Amino acid sequence: MKSKTYKIPKEKLRKLVNSDIACIASDMITVDGKSVKYMYREAPENAFDSGWRFFSGEETQEYADDYQNFSLYKINTIVNYDAAILGYLDFPYETYLERIPGTNKFVVVENTSGIVD
C-alpha cells in the first residue's frame, strides 16, 4: 500500500458535518487538493457507507482502476476539502451530480461514461 500525504493534515480538519458516515474519494481530491467535479450516490455497501463517491473529473480510467488511488473517509473529511458538496449530501441514491464550471453549484446529470462507477 502506498503512503499518502494529505493536502489537509488530520489535525486541521474542522467538524462541519455531525456524522461519522463514510464515503469514497479520489486521491486527486485529498492528496492533490483538487475540487470535486463529479459526485454520485449509490446504494451503500454497509451501515457505515453513505453511498457517496467523489471525483475531481481528472481521473483517467487507468487511474480509477487502481483501488489504491481511492480511500474511505468520513463525509466530514471531504466537506473540509470542498464545502460546496454540503448542500447535496441528502440527495437520494442513484443521484449523479456535476459541478457547474466556475461555481460552487452542482446539477443532476444522467449517469454517463464520464462518471466512473
CSV table of C-alpha atoms in Angstrom, one decimal:
chain,number,residue,atom,x,y,z
A,1,MET,CA,0.0,0.0,0.0
A,2,LYS,CA,1.4,3.4,-1.0
A,3,SER,CA,1.9,6.1,1.6
A,4,LYS,CA,-0.3,9.2,1.2
A,5,THR,CA,0.4,12.8,2.2
A,6,TYR,CA,-2.9,14.6,2.5
A,7,LYS,CA,-3.4,18.2,1.4
A,8,ILE,CA,-5.2,18.9,4.7
A,9,PRO,CA,-3.5,17.4,7.8
A,10,LYS,CA,-5.8,15.5,10.0
A,11,GLU,CA,-5.4,17.9,12.9
A,12,LYS,CA,-6.6,20.8,10.7
A,13,LEU,CA,-9.9,19.2,9.8
A,14,ARG,CA,-12.9,21.0,11.2
A,15,LYS,CA,-16.2,19.4,12.3
A,16,LEU,CA,-18.5,20.6,9.6
A,17,VAL,CA,-20.8,17.6,9.4
A,18,ASN,CA,-22.1,15.9,12.5
A,19,SER,CA,-21.9,12.4,11.2
A,20,ASP,CA,-19.4,9.6,11.1
A,21,ILE,CA,-20.9,8.1,7.9
A,22,ALA,CA,-18.3,7.2,5.3
A,23,CYS,CA,-17.7,7.9,1.6
A,24,ILE,CA,-15.1,7.1,-1.1
A,25,ALA,CA,-13.0,9.9,-2.6
A,26,SER,CA,-10.2,10.1,-5.2
A,27,ASP,CA,-6.7,11.0,-4.1
A,28,MET,CA,-6.9,13.8,-6.6
A,29,ILE,CA,-9.1,15.5,-4.1
A,30,THR,CA,-7.5,14.5,-0.8
A,31,VAL,CA,-3.8,14.3,-1.8
A,32,ASP,CA,-3.7,16.7,-4.8
A,33,GLY,CA,-6.2,19.2,-3.4
A,34,LYS,CA,-8.5,19.4,-6.5
A,35,SER,CA,-12.1,20.3,-6.2
A,36,VAL,CA,-15.0,17.8,-6.6
A,37,LYS,CA,-16.3,17.9,-10.1
A,38,TYR,CA,-18.4,14.7,-10.1
A,39,MET,CA,-20.2,13.1,-7.2
A,40,TYR,CA,-22.6,10.3,-7.2
A,41,ARG,CA,-24.5,8.3,-4.7
A,42,GLU,CA,-25.1,4.6,-5.0
A,43,ALA,CA,-26.7,2.1,-2.6
A,44,PRO,CA,-24.5,1.8,0.5
A,45,GLU,CA,-22.2,-1.2,0.8
A,46,ASN,CA,-22.8,-1.4,4.6
A,47,ALA,CA,-24.3,0.5,7.5
A,48,PHE,CA,-21.4,2.9,7.7
A,49,ASP,CA,-21.4,3.8,4.0
A,50,SER,CA,-23.3,6.9,2.8
A,51,GLY,CA,-23.0,5.7,-0.8
A,52,TRP,CA,-21.3,8.9,-1.9
A,53,ARG,CA,-18.3,8.7,-4.3
A,54,PHE,CA,-16.3,11.8,-5.1
A,55,PHE,CA,-14.1,12.5,-8.2
A,56,SER,CA,-12.1,15.5,-9.4
A,57,GLY,CA,-13.0,14.7,-13.0
A,58,GLU,CA,-9.4,14.3,-14.0
A,59,GLU,CA,-9.1,10.6,-13.2
A,60,THR,CA,-8.3,8.5,-16.2
A,61,GLN,CA,-9.8,5.0,-16.5
A,62,GLU,CA,-6.3,3.6,-15.6
A,63,TYR,CA,-6.2,5.8,-12.5
A,64,ALA,CA,-9.7,4.8,-11.5
A,65,ASP,CA,-8.9,1.1,-12.0
A,66,ASP,CA,-6.2,1.3,-9.3
A,67,TYR,CA,-8.0,1.0,-6.0
A,68,GLN,CA,-5.0,2.5,-4.2
A,69,ASN,CA,-6.0,5.9,-5.7
A,70,PHE,CA,-9.1,6.0,-3.6
A,71,SER,CA,-9.8,5.8,0.1
A,72,LEU,CA,-12.7,5.6,2.6
A,73,TYR,CA,-13.3,8.8,4.5
A,74,LYS,CA,-15.8,10.2,6.9
A,75,ILE,CA,-18.0,12.5,4.9
A,76,ASN,CA,-16.9,15.4,7.1
A,77,THR,CA,-13.3,15.0,5.8
A,78,ILE,CA,-14.4,15.5,2.2
A,79,VAL,CA,-16.6,18.5,3.1
A,80,ASN,CA,-13.4,20.0,4.5
A,81,TYR,CA,-11.8,19.6,1.1
A,82,ASP,CA,-14.8,21.0,-0.8
A,83,ALA,CA,-17.6,22.6,1.2
A,84,ALA,CA,-19.7,23.0,-2.0
A,85,ILE,CA,-20.8,19.4,-1.6
A,86,LEU,CA,-22.5,20.1,1.7
A,87,GLY,CA,-25.9,21.1,0.3
A,88,TYR,CA,-26.2,17.9,-1.7
A,89,LEU,CA,-25.5,15.2,0.8
A,90,ASP,CA,-29.2,14.4,1.4
A,91,PHE,CA,-29.9,13.7,-2.2
A,92,PRO,CA,-31.2,10.1,-2.8
A,93,TYR,CA,-29.4,7.1,-4.0
A,94,GLU,CA,-28.8,6.9,-7.8
A,95,THR,CA,-28.1,10.6,-7.9
A,96,TYR,CA,-25.3,11.8,-10.2
A,97,LEU,CA,-24.1,15.4,-9.9
A,98,GLU,CA,-21.7,17.5,-11.9
A,99,ARG,CA,-20.2,20.9,-10.8
A,100,ILE,CA,-21.3,23.8,-13.0
A,101,PRO,CA,-17.9,25.2,-14.2
A,102,GLY,CA,-16.7,28.2,-12.2
A,103,THR,CA,-19.3,27.8,-9.5
A,104,ASN,CA,-19.9,26.0,-6.2
A,105,LYS,CA,-23.1,24.6,-7.6
A,106,PHE,CA,-23.9,21.1,-9.0
A,107,VAL,CA,-26.5,19.9,-11.4
A,108,VAL,CA,-28.1,16.5,-11.6
A,109,VAL,CA,-26.9,14.6,-14.7
A,110,GLU,CA,-27.6,11.2,-16.2
A,111,ASN,CA,-25.0,8.5,-15.4
A,112,THR,CA,-22.6,8.8,-18.3
A,113,SER,CA,-19.3,7.2,-19.2
A,114,GLY,CA,-17.7,10.4,-17.9
A,115,ILE,CA,-18.6,9.3,-14.4
A,116,VAL,CA,-16.7,6.3,-13.1
A,117,ASP,CA,-18.8,3.8,-11.2
